[in-house]
Structures are given as C-alpha cells and as structure tokens.
Coordinates of N, CA, C and O in Angstrom, one line a residue:
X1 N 12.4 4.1 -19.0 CA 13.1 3.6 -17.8 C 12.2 3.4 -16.7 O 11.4 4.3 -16.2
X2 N 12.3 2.1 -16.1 CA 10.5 2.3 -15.1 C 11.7 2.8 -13.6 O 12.9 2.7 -13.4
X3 N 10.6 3.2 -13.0 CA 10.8 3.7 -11.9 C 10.9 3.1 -10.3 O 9.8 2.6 -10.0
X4 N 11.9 3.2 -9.2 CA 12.2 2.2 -8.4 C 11.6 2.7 -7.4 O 11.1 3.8 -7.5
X5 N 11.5 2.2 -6.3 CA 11.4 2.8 -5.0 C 12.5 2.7 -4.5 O 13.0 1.7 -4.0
X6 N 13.2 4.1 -4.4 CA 14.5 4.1 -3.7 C 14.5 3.2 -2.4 O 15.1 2.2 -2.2
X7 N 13.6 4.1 -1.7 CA 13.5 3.9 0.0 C 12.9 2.9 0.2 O 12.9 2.8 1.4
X8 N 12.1 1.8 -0.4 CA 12.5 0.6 -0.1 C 13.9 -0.3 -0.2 O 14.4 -1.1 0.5
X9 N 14.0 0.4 -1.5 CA 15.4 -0.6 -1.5 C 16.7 -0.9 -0.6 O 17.4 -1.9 -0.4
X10 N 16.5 0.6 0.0 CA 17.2 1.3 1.1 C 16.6 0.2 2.3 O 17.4 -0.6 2.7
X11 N 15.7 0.3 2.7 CA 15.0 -0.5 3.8 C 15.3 -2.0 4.1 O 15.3 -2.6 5.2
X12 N 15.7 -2.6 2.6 CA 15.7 -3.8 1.9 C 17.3 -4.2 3.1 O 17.4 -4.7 4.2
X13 N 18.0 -3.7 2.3 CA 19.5 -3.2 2.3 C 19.9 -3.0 4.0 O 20.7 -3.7 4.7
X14 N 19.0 -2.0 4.5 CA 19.3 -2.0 6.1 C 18.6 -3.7 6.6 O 19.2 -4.2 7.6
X15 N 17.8 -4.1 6.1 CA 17.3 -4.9 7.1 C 18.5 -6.2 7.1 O 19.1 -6.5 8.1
X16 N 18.6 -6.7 5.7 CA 20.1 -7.1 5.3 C 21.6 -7.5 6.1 O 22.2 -8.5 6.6
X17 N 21.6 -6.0 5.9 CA 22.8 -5.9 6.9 C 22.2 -6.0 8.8 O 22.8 -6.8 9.6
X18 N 21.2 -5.5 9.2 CA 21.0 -6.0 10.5 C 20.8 -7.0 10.6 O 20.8 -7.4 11.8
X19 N 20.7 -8.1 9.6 CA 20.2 -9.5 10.1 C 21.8 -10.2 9.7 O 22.1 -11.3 10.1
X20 N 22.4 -9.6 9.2 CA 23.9 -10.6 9.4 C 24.8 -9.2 10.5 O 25.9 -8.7 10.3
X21 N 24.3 -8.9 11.2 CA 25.6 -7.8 12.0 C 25.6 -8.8 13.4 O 24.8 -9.4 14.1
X22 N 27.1 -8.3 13.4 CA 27.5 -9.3 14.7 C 28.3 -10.2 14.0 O 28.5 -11.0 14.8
X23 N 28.8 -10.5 12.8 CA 29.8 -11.5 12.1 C 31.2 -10.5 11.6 O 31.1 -9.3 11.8
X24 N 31.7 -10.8 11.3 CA 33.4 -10.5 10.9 C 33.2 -9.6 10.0 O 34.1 -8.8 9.8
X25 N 31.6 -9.4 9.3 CA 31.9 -7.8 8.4 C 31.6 -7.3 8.6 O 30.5 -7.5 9.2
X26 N 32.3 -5.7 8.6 CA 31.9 -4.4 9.0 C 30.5 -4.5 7.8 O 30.3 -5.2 6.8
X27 N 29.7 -3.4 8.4 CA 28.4 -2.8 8.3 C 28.5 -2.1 7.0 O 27.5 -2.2 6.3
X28 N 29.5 -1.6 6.4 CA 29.4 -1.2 5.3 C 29.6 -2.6 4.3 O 28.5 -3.0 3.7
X29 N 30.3 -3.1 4.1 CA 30.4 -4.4 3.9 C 28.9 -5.0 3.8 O 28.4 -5.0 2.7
X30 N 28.1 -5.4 4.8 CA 26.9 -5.4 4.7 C 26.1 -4.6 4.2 O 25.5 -4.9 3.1
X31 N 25.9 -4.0 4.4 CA 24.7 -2.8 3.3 C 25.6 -2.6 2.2 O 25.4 -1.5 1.6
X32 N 26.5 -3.2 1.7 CA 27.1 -3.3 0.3 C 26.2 -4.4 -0.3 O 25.7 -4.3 -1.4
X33 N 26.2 -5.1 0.1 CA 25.9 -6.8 -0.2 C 24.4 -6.4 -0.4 O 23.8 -6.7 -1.4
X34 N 23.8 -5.9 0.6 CA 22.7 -6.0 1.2 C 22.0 -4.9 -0.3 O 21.0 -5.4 -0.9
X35 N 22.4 -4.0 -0.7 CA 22.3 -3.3 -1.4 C 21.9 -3.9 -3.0 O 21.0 -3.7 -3.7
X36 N 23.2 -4.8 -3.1 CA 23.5 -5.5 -4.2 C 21.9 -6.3 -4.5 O 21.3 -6.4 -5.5
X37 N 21.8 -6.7 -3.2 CA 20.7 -8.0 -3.5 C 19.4 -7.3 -3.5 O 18.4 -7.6 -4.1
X38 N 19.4 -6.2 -2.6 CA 18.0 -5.7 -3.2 C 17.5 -4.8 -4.7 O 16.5 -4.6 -5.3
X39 N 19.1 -4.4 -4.8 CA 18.7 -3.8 -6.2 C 18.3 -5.3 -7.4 O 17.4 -5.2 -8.2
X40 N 18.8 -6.0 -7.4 CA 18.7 -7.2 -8.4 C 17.6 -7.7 -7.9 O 17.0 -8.4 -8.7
X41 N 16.7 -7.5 -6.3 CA 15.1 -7.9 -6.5 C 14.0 -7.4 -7.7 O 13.1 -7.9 -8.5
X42 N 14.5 -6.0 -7.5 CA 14.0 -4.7 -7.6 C 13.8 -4.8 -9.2 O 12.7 -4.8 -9.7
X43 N 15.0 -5.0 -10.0 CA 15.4 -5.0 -11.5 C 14.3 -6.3 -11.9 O 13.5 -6.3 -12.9
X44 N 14.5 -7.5 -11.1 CA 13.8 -8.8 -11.9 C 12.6 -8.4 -12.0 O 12.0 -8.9 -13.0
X45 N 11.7 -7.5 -11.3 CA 9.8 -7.1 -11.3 C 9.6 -8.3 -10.8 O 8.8 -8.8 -11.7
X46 N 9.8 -9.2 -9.9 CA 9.0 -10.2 -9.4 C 8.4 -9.5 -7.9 O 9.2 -8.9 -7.1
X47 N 7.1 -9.6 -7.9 CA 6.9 -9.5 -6.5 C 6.8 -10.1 -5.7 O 6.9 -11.3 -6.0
X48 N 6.8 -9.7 -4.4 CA 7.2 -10.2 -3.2 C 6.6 -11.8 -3.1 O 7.3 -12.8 -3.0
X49 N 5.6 -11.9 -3.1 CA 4.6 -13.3 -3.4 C 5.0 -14.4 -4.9 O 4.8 -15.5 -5.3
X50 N 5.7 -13.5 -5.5 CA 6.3 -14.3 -6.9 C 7.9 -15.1 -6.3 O 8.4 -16.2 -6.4
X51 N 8.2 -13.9 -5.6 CA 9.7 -14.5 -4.8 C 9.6 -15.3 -4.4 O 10.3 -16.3 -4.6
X52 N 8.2 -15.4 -3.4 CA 8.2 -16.4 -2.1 C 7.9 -17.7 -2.8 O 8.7 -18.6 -2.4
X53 N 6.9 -17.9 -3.8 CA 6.4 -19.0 -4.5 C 8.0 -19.6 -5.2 O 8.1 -20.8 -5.1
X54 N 8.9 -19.0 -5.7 CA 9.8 -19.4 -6.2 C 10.7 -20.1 -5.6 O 11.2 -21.1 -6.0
X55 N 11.0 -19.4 -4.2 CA 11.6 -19.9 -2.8 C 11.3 -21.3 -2.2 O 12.0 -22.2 -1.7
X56 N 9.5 -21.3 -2.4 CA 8.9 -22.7 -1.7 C 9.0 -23.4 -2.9 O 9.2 -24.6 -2.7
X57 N 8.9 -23.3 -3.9 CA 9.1 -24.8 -4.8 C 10.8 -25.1 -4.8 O 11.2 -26.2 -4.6
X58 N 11.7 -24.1 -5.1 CA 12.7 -24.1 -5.0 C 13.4 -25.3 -3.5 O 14.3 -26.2 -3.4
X59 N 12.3 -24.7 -2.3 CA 13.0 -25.8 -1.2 C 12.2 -27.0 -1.4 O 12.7 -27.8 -0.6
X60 N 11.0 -27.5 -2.3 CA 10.6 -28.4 -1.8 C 11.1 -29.3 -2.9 O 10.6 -30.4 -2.9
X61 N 11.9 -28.8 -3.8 CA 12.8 -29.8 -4.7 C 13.9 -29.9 -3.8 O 14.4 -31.0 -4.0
X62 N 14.5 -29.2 -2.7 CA 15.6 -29.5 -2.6 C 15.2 -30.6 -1.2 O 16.1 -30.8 -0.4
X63 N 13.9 -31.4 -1.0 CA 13.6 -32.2 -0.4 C 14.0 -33.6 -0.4 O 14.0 -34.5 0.4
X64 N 14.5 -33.5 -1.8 CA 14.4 -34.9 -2.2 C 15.6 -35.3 -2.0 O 16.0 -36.4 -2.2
X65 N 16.6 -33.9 -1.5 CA 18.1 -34.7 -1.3 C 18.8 -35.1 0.3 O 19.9 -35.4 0.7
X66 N 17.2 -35.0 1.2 CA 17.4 -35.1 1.9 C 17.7 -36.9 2.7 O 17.4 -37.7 1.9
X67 N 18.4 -37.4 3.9 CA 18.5 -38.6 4.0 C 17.3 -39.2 4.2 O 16.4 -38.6 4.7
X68 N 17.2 -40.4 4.0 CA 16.4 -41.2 3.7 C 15.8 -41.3 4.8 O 14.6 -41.5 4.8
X69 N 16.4 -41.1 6.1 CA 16.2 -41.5 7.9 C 15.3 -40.2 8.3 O 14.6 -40.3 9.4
X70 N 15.3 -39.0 7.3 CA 14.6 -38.2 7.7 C 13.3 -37.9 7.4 O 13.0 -38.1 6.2
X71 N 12.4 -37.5 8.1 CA 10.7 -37.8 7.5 C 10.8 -36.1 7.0 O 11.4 -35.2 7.6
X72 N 10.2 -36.1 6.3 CA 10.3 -34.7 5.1 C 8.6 -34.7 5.0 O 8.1 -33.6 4.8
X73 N 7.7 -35.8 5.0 CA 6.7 -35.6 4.8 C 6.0 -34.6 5.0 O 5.5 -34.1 4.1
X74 N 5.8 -34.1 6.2 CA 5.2 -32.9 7.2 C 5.1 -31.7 6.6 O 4.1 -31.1 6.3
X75 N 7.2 -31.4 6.6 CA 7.2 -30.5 5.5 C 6.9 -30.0 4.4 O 6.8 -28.8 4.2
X76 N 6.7 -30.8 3.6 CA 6.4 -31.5 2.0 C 5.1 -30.5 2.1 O 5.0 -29.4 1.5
X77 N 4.1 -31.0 3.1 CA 2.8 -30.7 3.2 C 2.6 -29.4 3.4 O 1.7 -28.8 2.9
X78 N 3.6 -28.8 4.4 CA 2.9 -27.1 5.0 C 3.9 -26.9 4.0 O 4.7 -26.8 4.9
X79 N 4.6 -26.7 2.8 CA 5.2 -25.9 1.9 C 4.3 -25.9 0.9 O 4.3 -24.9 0.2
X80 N 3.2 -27.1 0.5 CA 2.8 -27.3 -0.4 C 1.6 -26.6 0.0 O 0.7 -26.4 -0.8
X81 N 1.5 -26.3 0.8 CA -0.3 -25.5 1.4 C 0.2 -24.1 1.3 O -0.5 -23.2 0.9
X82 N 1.4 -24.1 1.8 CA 1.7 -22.3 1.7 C 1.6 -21.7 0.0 O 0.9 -20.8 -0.4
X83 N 2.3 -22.3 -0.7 CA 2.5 -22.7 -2.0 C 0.7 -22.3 -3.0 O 0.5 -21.3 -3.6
X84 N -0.1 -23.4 -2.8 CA -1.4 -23.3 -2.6 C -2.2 -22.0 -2.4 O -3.1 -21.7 -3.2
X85 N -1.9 -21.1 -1.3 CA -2.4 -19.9 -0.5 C -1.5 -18.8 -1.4 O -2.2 -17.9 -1.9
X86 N -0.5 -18.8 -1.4 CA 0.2 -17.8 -2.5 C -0.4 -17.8 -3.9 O -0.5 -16.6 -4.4
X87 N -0.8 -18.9 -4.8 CA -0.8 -18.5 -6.1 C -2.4 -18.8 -6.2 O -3.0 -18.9 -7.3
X88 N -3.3 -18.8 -4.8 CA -4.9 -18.7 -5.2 C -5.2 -17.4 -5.1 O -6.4 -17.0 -5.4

C-alpha cells in the first residue's frame, strides 16, 4: 500500500476551502469537497507538473470552442510555451 502525505493533503484541502469561503457553504462543507479532490490527486500519482501539463493542453483544446470574434492567438502561444517549459 504506497504511502501519502497526510499533511499535505490536509494543506491541499485547507487551501480549497479558503479559496471558495465567503459563498453559501459552510467551511465544513468545503474542506469536505476540498478533501475529496485532494485525496483523488494524491491516489492518481500524477505530479504536480503532470497535472499542470494536463490542465494546459486540456484548456488549449478548449480554444477552439471559442467565438470566432475572439483572437485566442496570444493565448494559444503563452499556453503552448508554458506547456514547452513543463515537459523540457
């Protein structure tokens, strides 16, 4: 059974819930959720730079559903250089 880092997960979890407090759910409520999603980081073994890489291809497909009126170019480019810098 491999081994977790509690007290990050914990940290995970607090940061979580501080970044949605101030909306309609109590705090436990949050660090429930918050909990939820960091234990399911934790379980997949991707690291933090595997997430992120997953994240930026993930948004730069979701580019293409953008309106036509909007220039995406720019973006395209600093996702694709971040992208670049992560997996060199």
């Amino acid at each position: 059974m491999p081994k977790f880092d509690c007290a990050a997960i914990m940290r995970e979890a607090h940061r979580y819930a501080r970044a949605y407090k101030g909306r309609e759910w109590s705090y436990a409520v949050l660090m429930s959720w918050g909990l939820k999603a960091a234990w399911k980081q934790a379980k997949s073994g991707q690291t933090p730079a595997q997430r992120r890489a997953e994240a930026i291809r993930a948004e730069i497909d979701a580019l293409k559903y953008k309106p036509l009126q909007m220039n995406i170019d720019w973006r395209r480019k600093a996702l694709e250089q971040e992208l670049s810098a992560l997996v060199a």
